[in-house]
Amino acid sequence: MAGAGKIRRIGMASVQSHKNQPDPNVPHPLVPLIFEESVPGRRGIDLAPREFGSRPAADLIGPQLCRDSLPGMPEVSEPQVLRHFLRLSQLNFAQALQFYPLGSCTMKYNPVLNDECAGLPGFAALHPHTPAHLAQGALELIAELERALMEISGMDAVSLHPAAGAQGELSGLLIIRAWHQQRGHPRHKVIIPDTAHGTNPASSALAGFDVIVARSGKKGLLEAAEIRRLMSDDVAALMVTNPSTLGIFETEIREIADVLHEHGAMLYLDGANFNALLGVAKPGDMGADVVQFNLHKTFSTPHGGGGPGAGPIGVKQHLEPFLPLPRVAKGPQGWYLDTNRPHSIGKLRSFYGNFGMLVRAYAYILALGADGLEQVSRRAILAANYVRERLREHYPSATDEPVMHECVLTHELEKKGVTTLDIAKRLLDFGIHPPTIYFPLVVHGALMIEPTETESRQHLDEFVAAMEQIHAEALEDPQLLKDAPHTLALKRIDEAMAARHPILRWQPKK
Amino acid sequence: MEIPAGLRYSKEHEWVATEEEVATIGITDYAQEQLGEIVYVELPAVGDKISKDDAFGVVESVKAVSDIYAPVSGTVVEVNQELPESPEMINEDPYGDGWLIKVKVSDASEIEDLLDHEEYEELVAAEKE
């Protein structure tokens, strides 16, 4: 067991034994709201007098569009704004600052090279309305990235259009729906396993399908027999994540694909966990008809504040005509955007995808090459299995199967009154972002840990030591965990209150 | 944890209390304990038809969003109007103030198929291992 205080808070103050915790009566210097920093009349910018004089706004746009009073925005100086947001950012947990094993989300390192490439003026300053003949490089990059993803996934065509994983799911399902419709047999149901991400049933409902839940078998795997049992000629597709959210490879996937295809249904392979398969296995070979890639997970583009994501989709040849508009194509005049595609499900987003993200993913793929990408997956798998084995004594694995890029662990501390949430909150005191908790739903009190490929053994050992120390603390002094975090600006937040009575808007004090 | 005698239970952790042909439906004490603090409830409207084993509503807790499955088929005759404002009633009183909906049952034999309190106790014990 690690001694108290032995684990350093990475990049910040060290964690002492709880007897040396900061005095709870001394308030932490919290960052005030920017509205609270407001001083009437203060301005951040200085509008110089116009050379050509000025006219009242009402003359230019009409009085009906002009307001009578100021809109109640904070009145602050430029340094105040800078300090305010920099301070807020310093309170954040971030992959660039800490170990961030948030399972399922794949918070992997985002190489600086990606940003450098996306910042090249030819990409960054490209206006979305630039005519195709002046944007040949950007269009070629799109075509090249499509080709790379086709090769990596074994699919016949790729569209980079969808702006996020969930939009990729929706696009794929709309394509499947359109395909069944075109054959004259519209279908209304999609099968989804009980281990699925919540987006799968949500996307299915949005695409107009009813959801049938498939139960995973004893080993946590989806079984072909279960799919056969649920099959009917109203089933449009099975939507399955491989490796599953339990971090295990669906070994019956080929047989499952055969069952689906025998009944005229499609296999939608959710590529949310594709980062475990690079250079190791191809969804195309598993029988997938549609797959979506989460560039912000597998291909190291940022998860910046909830976006922008990028969720390209790959399809087999028979579904290619249905891909979203426009398609990048090459003609005698060079690259152009093709919109003359009568079977397409149409446009899903303005312009073409989140282009800056596409540049980053392309840079990542080129920088690593085929061998490098395979190393990414193999190291991610090694790291997850290492953590799983090291924690086995106090945090047993939810499945006996060897894991891929993430592991789902449980614990017996509930008998001591300590919940998974308490463990997660205590990890914050060690300067570690907690794993995903209470997911997948099929595992009681789940801790879902995804170390990713870039963490060294030293960092993994620090994490293991923190988890072991927390286990010991839970036995000796459960209240220490109940009150965690102790070292952050905000202590335990009342999540139920925040959800039941959210304060969504600042209101001036009366 | 409470499992009152006299109620019927589904494998999906709903309870049913029948009076004449109207069934009151809620989620069990075990279910609310597993879900944790409930923050949001979505229920059908009066007059909606629900069918056995299909989802008729949603409960959201700080941990997860879960479907509520109909233990019996029928037509909704009353909905607990206080839940949207005070979802915590499900945690505080799952068999009383925390009831969800009342349904006019279309097939009384479906109620007979549900578990009694002893069978449900066994189910919960098995889930806890």
XYZ file of C-alpha atoms in Angstrom:
639
model
C 0.000 0.000 0.000
C 1.212 3.468 -0.790
C 1.872 5.736 2.179
C -0.265 8.818 2.596
C 1.165 11.811 0.822
C 3.413 9.649 -1.310
C 1.378 10.248 -4.415
C 1.993 13.600 -5.888
C -0.763 15.697 -7.278
C 0.492 16.018 -10.808
C 1.449 19.585 -11.518
C -0.104 21.030 -8.367
C 0.137 20.797 -4.591
C 0.739 17.377 -3.060
C -1.982 15.364 -1.398
C -1.344 15.052 2.301
C -2.930 12.580 4.617
C -6.396 13.816 5.493
C -5.244 14.953 8.924
C -3.372 17.706 7.114
C -6.233 18.770 4.897
C -6.660 22.509 4.301
C -8.793 24.203 6.928
C -12.364 23.931 5.631
C -13.221 27.244 7.320
C -10.890 29.164 5.040
C -12.810 29.819 1.831
C -11.062 28.884 -1.383
C -10.538 31.878 -3.686
C -13.344 31.053 -6.096
C -13.552 32.844 -9.380
C -16.507 35.252 -9.299
C -18.940 35.275 -12.187
C -17.944 37.711 -14.901
C -21.216 39.528 -14.222
C -20.129 40.039 -10.632
C -16.912 41.660 -11.848
C -18.864 44.185 -13.885
C -18.416 47.921 -13.158
C -20.890 50.315 -14.828
C -19.302 52.208 -17.700
C -16.141 50.101 -17.935
C -15.206 49.042 -21.479
C -12.760 46.522 -22.908
C -12.437 48.174 -26.286
C -11.975 51.709 -27.476
C -13.877 52.542 -30.649
C -11.832 55.116 -32.501
C -13.777 57.932 -34.232
C -14.752 56.939 -37.762
C -12.928 58.643 -40.567
C -16.145 59.079 -42.507
C -18.279 60.270 -39.633
C -21.035 58.199 -38.098
C -24.778 57.791 -38.521
C -27.259 56.612 -35.897
C -27.888 52.868 -36.112
C -31.649 53.488 -36.346
C -31.118 55.299 -39.665
C -29.264 52.317 -41.069
C -31.316 49.347 -39.903
C -34.569 50.953 -38.800
C -35.674 51.834 -35.257
C -37.611 48.573 -34.829
C -34.302 46.667 -34.702
C -32.660 49.019 -32.176
C -32.910 48.596 -28.417
C -33.491 51.456 -25.989
C -31.282 50.235 -23.195
C -28.006 48.348 -22.829
C -28.418 44.554 -22.994
C -27.102 43.887 -19.478
C -23.781 42.450 -20.545
C -20.882 42.504 -18.080
C -18.914 45.760 -18.287
C -15.281 44.750 -17.881
C -11.810 45.642 -19.120
C -9.725 43.480 -21.435
C -7.293 42.337 -18.677
C -10.270 41.417 -16.488
C -11.676 39.216 -19.252
C -8.326 37.560 -19.830
C -7.751 36.903 -16.124
C -11.282 35.682 -15.607
C -11.177 33.032 -18.285
C -7.586 32.031 -17.626
C -8.462 31.468 -13.948
C -11.488 29.401 -14.917
C -9.346 27.294 -17.232
C -6.900 26.701 -14.374
C -9.685 25.158 -12.299
C -10.385 22.645 -15.061
C -9.190 19.112 -15.309
C -7.662 18.586 -18.719
C -5.926 15.871 -20.649
C -3.082 18.335 -21.193
C -2.659 18.626 -17.393
C -3.658 15.324 -15.825
C -4.171 11.607 -16.280
C -7.698 11.375 -17.673
C -8.850 7.740 -17.836
C -12.471 8.612 -18.625
C -13.622 5.287 -20.051
C -15.538 5.235 -23.309
C -14.633 8.863 -24.056
C -11.043 8.096 -25.120
C -9.367 11.199 -23.740
C -6.136 10.523 -25.567
C -3.276 12.919 -26.058
C -3.886 15.402 -28.889
C -0.500 15.868 -30.568
C 0.600 19.480 -30.955
C 1.560 18.705 -34.553
C -2.167 18.339 -35.367
C -2.843 21.896 -34.259
C 0.170 23.176 -36.126
C -1.121 21.653 -39.363
C -4.684 22.869 -38.838
C -3.279 26.345 -38.180
C -1.528 26.593 -41.562
C -3.029 29.710 -43.185
C -4.057 27.775 -46.327
C -6.389 25.724 -44.129
C -7.177 28.010 -41.216
C -7.928 31.117 -43.315
C -9.859 29.291 -46.017
C -13.264 30.885 -46.428
C -16.061 28.317 -46.656
C -17.342 29.982 -49.843
C -13.975 29.788 -51.594
C -14.614 28.406 -55.107
C -13.450 24.830 -55.639
C -10.695 25.752 -58.085
C -9.051 27.881 -55.372
C -9.449 25.232 -52.674
C -7.923 22.235 -54.443
C -5.598 21.421 -51.551
C -8.384 21.293 -48.998
C -10.566 19.151 -51.257
C -7.684 16.803 -51.934
C -7.068 16.483 -48.188
C -10.710 15.460 -47.765
C -10.394 12.859 -50.506
C -7.112 11.578 -49.064
C -8.520 11.268 -45.545
C -11.531 9.393 -46.928
C -9.146 7.011 -48.668
C -7.103 6.497 -45.488
C -10.216 5.720 -43.439
C -11.416 3.301 -46.140
C -8.152 1.423 -45.930
C -8.064 1.386 -42.119
C -11.681 0.202 -41.825
C -12.063 -2.034 -44.875
C -15.104 -0.093 -46.061
C -15.757 0.874 -49.709
C -16.613 4.577 -49.322
C -16.354 7.224 -46.611
C -18.089 10.540 -46.022
C -16.459 13.019 -43.669
C -19.590 15.095 -43.447
C -21.140 14.255 -40.034
C -20.118 16.766 -37.399
C -20.071 14.364 -34.450
C -20.360 10.693 -33.582
C -24.083 10.992 -32.918
C -24.644 12.691 -36.282
C -22.611 9.898 -37.877
C -24.989 7.411 -36.251
C -27.988 9.321 -37.540
C -26.523 9.505 -41.065
C -25.803 5.785 -41.089
C -29.313 4.928 -39.921
C -30.919 7.283 -42.445
C -28.868 5.556 -45.147
C -30.069 2.149 -43.968
C -33.651 3.407 -43.905
C -33.323 4.846 -47.410
C -31.835 1.594 -48.696
C -34.753 -0.493 -47.378
C -37.223 2.052 -48.751
C -35.631 2.042 -52.170
C -35.997 -1.749 -52.308
C -39.686 -1.292 -51.621
C -39.639 -2.854 -48.148
C -39.415 -0.135 -45.504
C -38.390 -1.581 -42.141
C -39.108 -0.122 -38.722
C -36.947 -1.790 -36.087
C -33.334 -1.640 -34.976
C -31.805 -4.133 -32.538
C -29.463 -2.662 -29.938
C -27.619 -4.607 -27.207
C -28.129 -3.717 -23.536
C -24.481 -2.639 -23.288
C -24.877 0.108 -25.917
C -24.062 3.774 -25.560
C -27.194 5.848 -24.977
C -26.735 7.579 -28.328
C -27.604 4.375 -30.224
C -31.264 4.165 -29.187
C -31.516 7.957 -29.383
C -30.204 8.051 -32.971
C -32.481 5.162 -33.919
C -35.526 6.949 -32.554
C -34.520 10.143 -34.367
C -34.189 8.189 -37.625
C -37.729 6.860 -37.115
C -36.982 3.354 -35.849
C -38.346 1.433 -32.873
C -35.670 -0.147 -30.711
C -35.494 -3.806 -29.691
C -33.055 -4.499 -26.851
C -30.807 -7.545 -27.188
C -29.557 -9.009 -23.932
C -25.881 -9.811 -23.711
C -24.958 -13.364 -22.767
C -23.200 -14.668 -19.685
C -19.745 -13.469 -20.667
C -21.077 -10.009 -21.464
C -20.905 -10.836 -25.168
C -23.632 -10.472 -27.747
C -24.612 -13.912 -29.051
C -25.755 -14.810 -32.565
C -28.527 -16.943 -31.034
C -30.020 -13.839 -29.395
C -29.985 -11.946 -32.698
C -31.608 -14.925 -34.425
C -34.312 -14.942 -31.741
C -35.089 -11.241 -32.258
C -34.894 -11.326 -36.056
C -37.881 -10.548 -38.252
C -38.407 -9.033 -41.682
C -39.183 -5.720 -39.977
C -35.662 -5.460 -38.521
C -33.678 -2.918 -40.530
C -30.357 -3.304 -38.741
C -28.395 -4.262 -35.671
C -26.410 -1.442 -34.149
C -23.481 -2.810 -32.192
C -20.301 -1.333 -30.770
C -17.206 -3.468 -31.178
C -15.268 -3.698 -28.915
C -18.330 -3.338 -26.702
C -18.719 -0.820 -23.917
C -17.461 -3.541 -21.573
C -14.168 -3.226 -23.436
C -14.409 -6.744 -24.850
C -14.322 -7.905 -28.438
C -17.585 -9.282 -29.811
C -16.254 -12.638 -30.966
C -19.489 -13.744 -32.661
C -19.634 -10.664 -34.859
C -19.113 -12.564 -38.152
C -21.869 -15.036 -37.372
C -24.130 -12.178 -36.257
C -23.469 -10.383 -39.566
C -24.451 -13.557 -41.441
C -27.732 -13.853 -39.510
C -28.548 -10.224 -40.334
C -27.669 -10.509 -44.013
C -29.681 -13.739 -44.395
C -32.707 -11.734 -43.282
C -31.940 -8.702 -45.437
C -30.906 -6.564 -42.441
C -27.781 -4.437 -42.151
C -24.956 -4.467 -39.636
C -24.282 -0.985 -38.260
C -20.964 -1.159 -36.475
C -20.576 1.698 -34.026
C -16.911 2.672 -34.261
C -16.891 4.503 -30.930
C -14.246 2.058 -29.719
C -12.376 1.760 -33.006
C -9.240 2.992 -31.266
C -8.679 -0.600 -30.105
C -8.707 -2.004 -33.636
C -6.357 0.165 -35.721
C -4.193 -2.110 -37.852
C -5.520 -5.086 -35.879
C -9.002 -5.755 -37.306
C -11.276 -4.130 -39.895
C -15.027 -3.557 -39.497
C -15.350 -4.283 -43.239
C -14.036 -7.801 -42.615
C -16.519 -8.281 -39.753
C -19.395 -7.854 -42.187
C -20.250 -4.255 -41.305
C -22.382 -2.383 -43.831
C -22.011 0.956 -42.054
C -19.447 2.152 -39.529
C -18.888 5.558 -37.961
C -15.527 6.878 -36.822
C -15.171 9.298 -33.950
C -12.187 11.354 -35.036
C -12.166 13.063 -31.624
C -11.615 9.681 -30.027
C -9.660 7.338 -32.266
C -7.832 9.952 -34.328
C -6.770 12.340 -31.559
C -8.742 15.450 -32.467
C -9.815 17.484 -29.419
C -12.964 17.027 -27.336
C -13.077 20.787 -26.980
C -15.853 21.849 -24.629
C -18.260 19.374 -26.145
C -17.168 20.000 -29.688
C -16.458 20.282 -32.462
C -16.434 16.558 -32.921
C -16.219 14.752 -36.217
C -18.075 11.538 -36.981
C -17.308 10.345 -40.528
C -19.118 7.269 -41.790
C -17.908 4.415 -43.934
C -20.228 2.207 -46.000
C -20.075 -0.795 -48.280
C -20.565 -0.296 -52.010
C -24.352 -0.898 -52.082
C -24.915 2.025 -49.685
C -22.529 4.478 -51.365
C -25.226 6.238 -53.469
C -27.000 7.257 -50.238
C -24.074 9.096 -48.611
C -24.739 12.703 -47.538
C -24.264 15.666 -49.864
C -21.958 16.934 -51.176
C -19.336 14.345 -52.164
C -15.813 15.387 -53.020
C -15.104 14.146 -56.563
C -12.478 14.623 -59.236
C -13.295 15.776 -62.764
C -11.306 17.126 -65.712
C -11.054 20.511 -63.963
C -9.748 18.961 -60.724
C -11.499 18.418 -57.385
C -15.070 19.649 -56.963
C -18.091 19.187 -54.692
C -20.609 16.855 -56.349
C -24.245 17.524 -55.447
C -25.822 15.616 -58.331
C -26.596 12.453 -56.418
C -30.315 11.610 -56.550
C -30.270 8.816 -53.930
C -28.371 10.795 -51.292
C -29.993 11.267 -47.880
C -29.180 14.945 -48.434
C -27.293 17.590 -46.591
C -26.654 17.224 -42.870
C -24.497 20.188 -42.154
C -23.430 23.491 -43.663
C -20.354 23.400 -45.915
C -18.184 20.316 -45.438
C -17.872 18.723 -41.967
C -15.704 20.216 -39.244
C -12.823 20.788 -41.605
C -10.241 21.806 -38.991
C -10.792 18.461 -37.275
C -10.311 16.635 -40.573
C -6.900 18.292 -41.010
C -5.895 17.180 -37.502
C -6.982 13.575 -38.050
C -5.167 13.467 -41.382
C -1.991 14.802 -39.759
C -2.263 12.122 -37.047
C -2.676 9.315 -39.571
C 0.230 10.511 -41.728
C 2.516 11.148 -38.752
C 1.996 7.622 -37.393
C 1.663 5.613 -40.580
C 0.333 2.064 -40.682
C 2.828 0.692 -38.149
C 2.310 3.609 -35.801
C -1.466 3.248 -35.842
C -1.181 -0.419 -34.997
C 1.108 0.498 -32.091
C -1.553 2.937 -30.872
C -4.122 0.171 -30.526
C -1.745 -2.431 -29.145
C -0.438 -0.049 -26.486
C -3.933 1.089 -25.526
C -4.884 -2.571 -25.062
C -1.729 -3.284 -23.050
C -2.315 -0.282 -20.761
C -5.935 -1.288 -20.041
C -4.978 -4.883 -19.272
C -2.074 -3.760 -17.091
C -4.320 -1.550 -14.953
C -6.963 -4.280 -14.773
C -4.454 -6.861 -13.521
C -2.789 -4.534 -11.031
C -6.136 -3.539 -9.496
C -7.605 -7.037 -9.495
C -7.394 -7.606 -5.728
C -9.639 -4.731 -4.629
C -11.352 -3.790 -7.869
C -12.255 -7.011 -9.673
C -13.005 -6.932 -13.376
C -16.647 -7.102 -14.452
C -15.843 -9.767 -17.040
C -13.469 -12.708 -17.244
C -12.719 -11.996 -20.888
C -9.454 -10.264 -21.695
C -10.154 -6.604 -22.347
C -9.305 -4.378 -25.267
C -8.653 -0.646 -24.794
C -10.621 -0.190 -21.552
C -11.619 -2.196 -18.514
C -14.758 -2.155 -16.401
C -14.097 -2.790 -12.714
C -16.319 -3.164 -9.665
C -15.743 -3.152 -5.904
C -17.232 -4.331 -2.643
C -16.983 -1.071 -0.740
C -20.734 -0.484 -0.773
C -20.873 -2.731 2.276
C -18.868 -0.013 4.021
C -21.295 2.590 2.766
C -18.811 3.842 0.163
C -20.171 4.275 -3.353
C -18.482 4.416 -6.740
C -19.203 8.146 -6.782
C -17.236 8.563 -3.530
C -14.235 6.779 -5.048
C -14.437 8.979 -8.130
C -14.607 12.162 -6.069
C -11.639 11.110 -3.946
C -9.533 10.534 -7.078
C -9.837 14.263 -7.784
C -7.742 14.900 -4.676
C -4.933 12.930 -6.320
C -5.014 15.157 -9.385
C -6.525 12.384 -11.466
C -9.659 12.769 -13.527
C -12.022 9.981 -12.427
C -12.977 7.139 -14.737
C -16.480 6.950 -16.164
C -18.801 5.664 -13.450
C -22.090 3.744 -13.392
C -21.665 2.824 -17.045
C -22.247 0.402 -18.685
C -25.563 -0.006 -16.896
C -25.279 -3.797 -16.870
C -22.426 -3.607 -14.320
C -23.298 -2.648 -10.748
C -21.277 0.338 -9.502
C -19.072 0.277 -12.584
C -15.718 2.058 -12.834
C -14.831 2.262 -16.519
C -11.135 2.937 -17.006
C -9.503 3.834 -20.316
C -5.844 4.741 -19.821
C -5.121 5.311 -23.572
C -1.886 4.524 -25.353
C 0.183 7.549 -24.413
C 0.381 7.061 -20.634
C 3.688 5.699 -19.396
C 3.937 2.831 -16.952
C 4.990 5.364 -14.310
C 1.666 7.198 -14.678
C -0.308 3.971 -14.668
C 1.488 2.910 -11.461
C 0.644 6.240 -9.840
C -2.996 5.703 -10.712
C -2.945 2.152 -9.320
C -1.333 3.417 -6.105
C -4.008 6.110 -5.757
C -6.776 3.546 -6.234
C -5.191 1.245 -3.632
C -4.807 4.098 -1.172
C -8.451 5.035 -1.670
C -9.470 1.452 -0.972
C -7.506 1.488 2.288
C -8.992 4.852 3.232
C -12.498 3.517 2.561
C -11.923 0.759 5.118
C -10.336 3.019 7.738
C -12.277 6.237 7.368
C -15.191 6.094 4.915
C -16.195 9.664 5.792
C -12.995 10.906 4.165
C -14.336 9.629 0.834
C -17.882 10.800 1.512
C -16.597 14.387 1.916
C -14.175 14.307 -1.036
C -12.928 16.227 -2.905
C -11.017 18.132 -0.231
C -8.457 19.968 -2.345
C -10.530 21.592 -5.084
C -12.192 24.977 -5.301
C -15.608 23.360 -5.050
C -16.234 20.520 -2.644
C -18.921 17.860 -3.117
C -21.545 19.232 -5.443
C -25.210 18.394 -4.891
C -25.811 16.844 -8.291
C -29.432 15.995 -7.578
C -30.218 19.573 -6.594
C -28.386 20.889 -9.664
C -30.479 18.645 -11.914
C -33.797 19.214 -10.133
C -33.503 22.963 -9.773
C -30.958 24.156 -12.298
C -30.080 27.847 -12.354
C -29.589 28.391 -16.054
C -29.232 32.144 -16.207
C -27.565 34.815 -14.140
C -30.025 37.305 -12.669
C -29.017 40.727 -11.368
C -29.449 41.190 -7.637
C -32.570 43.206 -6.953
C -35.322 -2.303 1.881
C -39.055 -2.715 1.726
C -41.034 -5.239 -0.368
C -44.629 -5.018 0.853
C -46.815 -8.110 0.758
C -50.039 -7.656 -1.166
C -48.435 -5.955 -4.167
C -47.445 -7.649 -7.408
C -44.020 -7.095 -8.979
C -42.435 -7.191 -12.414
C -38.954 -8.453 -13.242
C -38.151 -4.906 -14.320
C -38.716 -3.698 -10.734
C -42.136 -2.121 -11.009
C -44.872 -2.723 -8.455
C -48.607 -3.003 -9.180
C -51.497 -2.508 -6.777
C -54.871 -3.495 -8.180
C -58.233 -2.214 -7.065
C -61.242 -3.281 -9.115
C -59.844 -3.078 -12.636
C -57.519 -0.141 -12.024
C -53.832 -0.849 -11.427
C -51.561 1.674 -9.722
C -47.978 1.352 -10.970
C -44.730 2.531 -9.394
C -41.098 1.501 -9.112
C -39.897 -0.557 -6.168
C -37.814 0.525 -3.212
C -34.963 -1.584 -4.588
C -35.224 0.161 -7.971
C -35.135 3.653 -6.487
C -32.194 2.671 -4.292
C -30.284 1.367 -7.328
C -31.062 4.442 -9.400
C -30.021 6.896 -6.736
C -31.449 10.382 -6.482
C -34.117 10.786 -9.133
C -34.072 14.149 -10.873
C -36.548 13.838 -13.738
C -39.590 11.756 -14.647
C -41.371 11.459 -17.987
C -44.832 9.907 -17.898
C -47.561 9.190 -20.474
C -50.739 11.273 -20.679
C -54.198 10.273 -19.492
C -55.854 8.303 -22.277
C -52.588 6.838 -23.632
C -52.499 3.100 -24.165
C -49.594 1.164 -22.703
C -48.713 -2.423 -23.528
C -47.016 -4.982 -21.335
C -43.204 -5.012 -21.553
C -43.033 -1.824 -23.637
C -41.473 1.322 -22.187
C -44.125 3.818 -21.061
C -41.961 6.374 -19.324
C -38.489 7.407 -18.276
C -36.810 8.045 -14.937
C -33.568 9.937 -14.823
C -31.297 9.837 -11.815
C -27.882 11.322 -11.163
C -26.509 7.967 -12.329
C -28.522 7.030 -15.396
C -31.576 7.394 -17.555
C -33.825 4.322 -17.439
C -36.976 3.261 -19.249
C -39.953 2.194 -17.169
C -41.585 -0.909 -18.625
C -45.293 -1.545 -18.433
C -46.005 -4.500 -16.151
C -49.538 -4.770 -17.606
C -51.430 -3.492 -20.644
C -54.187 -0.929 -20.443
C -55.267 2.687 -20.720
C -53.818 5.410 -18.511
C -56.582 6.914 -16.338
C -54.502 9.021 -13.961
C -50.948 10.351 -13.783
C -49.129 11.496 -10.648
C -49.127 15.240 -11.375
C -46.718 16.078 -8.577
C -43.797 14.019 -9.833
C -42.499 16.395 -12.512
C -42.041 19.088 -9.859
C -40.965 16.762 -7.054
C -39.294 13.645 -8.516
C -37.646 13.043 -5.132
C -40.991 11.640 -3.917
C -40.073 8.411 -5.713
C -36.965 8.105 -3.519
C -38.771 9.121 -0.366
C -41.943 7.082 -0.699
C -41.789 4.664 -3.657
C -44.929 2.729 -2.650
C -46.946 5.777 -1.610
C -46.632 9.381 -2.817
C -44.120 8.243 -5.431
C -46.637 6.244 -7.507
C -46.390 6.885 -11.258
C -49.624 6.129 -13.107
C -53.002 4.412 -12.770
C -54.101 2.179 -15.596
C -57.408 0.579 -16.531
C -56.210 -2.961 -17.106
C -57.213 -4.563 -20.406
C -56.268 -8.142 -19.529
C -56.590 -9.129 -15.865
C -54.641 -12.343 -16.421
C -51.478 -10.275 -16.944
C -51.614 -9.338 -13.267
C -51.662 -12.988 -12.292
C -48.456 -13.475 -14.285
C -46.575 -10.947 -12.136
C -44.418 -11.957 -9.171
C -45.712 -11.949 -5.612
C -43.596 -10.369 -2.880
C -41.754 -13.587 -2.034
C -40.836 -14.273 -5.635
C -39.706 -10.673 -6.037
C -37.593 -10.936 -2.895
C -35.837 -13.923 -4.444
C -35.266 -11.984 -7.650
C -33.690 -9.087 -5.784
C -31.569 -11.449 -3.688
C -30.329 -13.117 -6.882
C -29.481 -9.749 -8.447
C -27.510 -8.786 -5.371
C -25.824 -12.234 -5.420
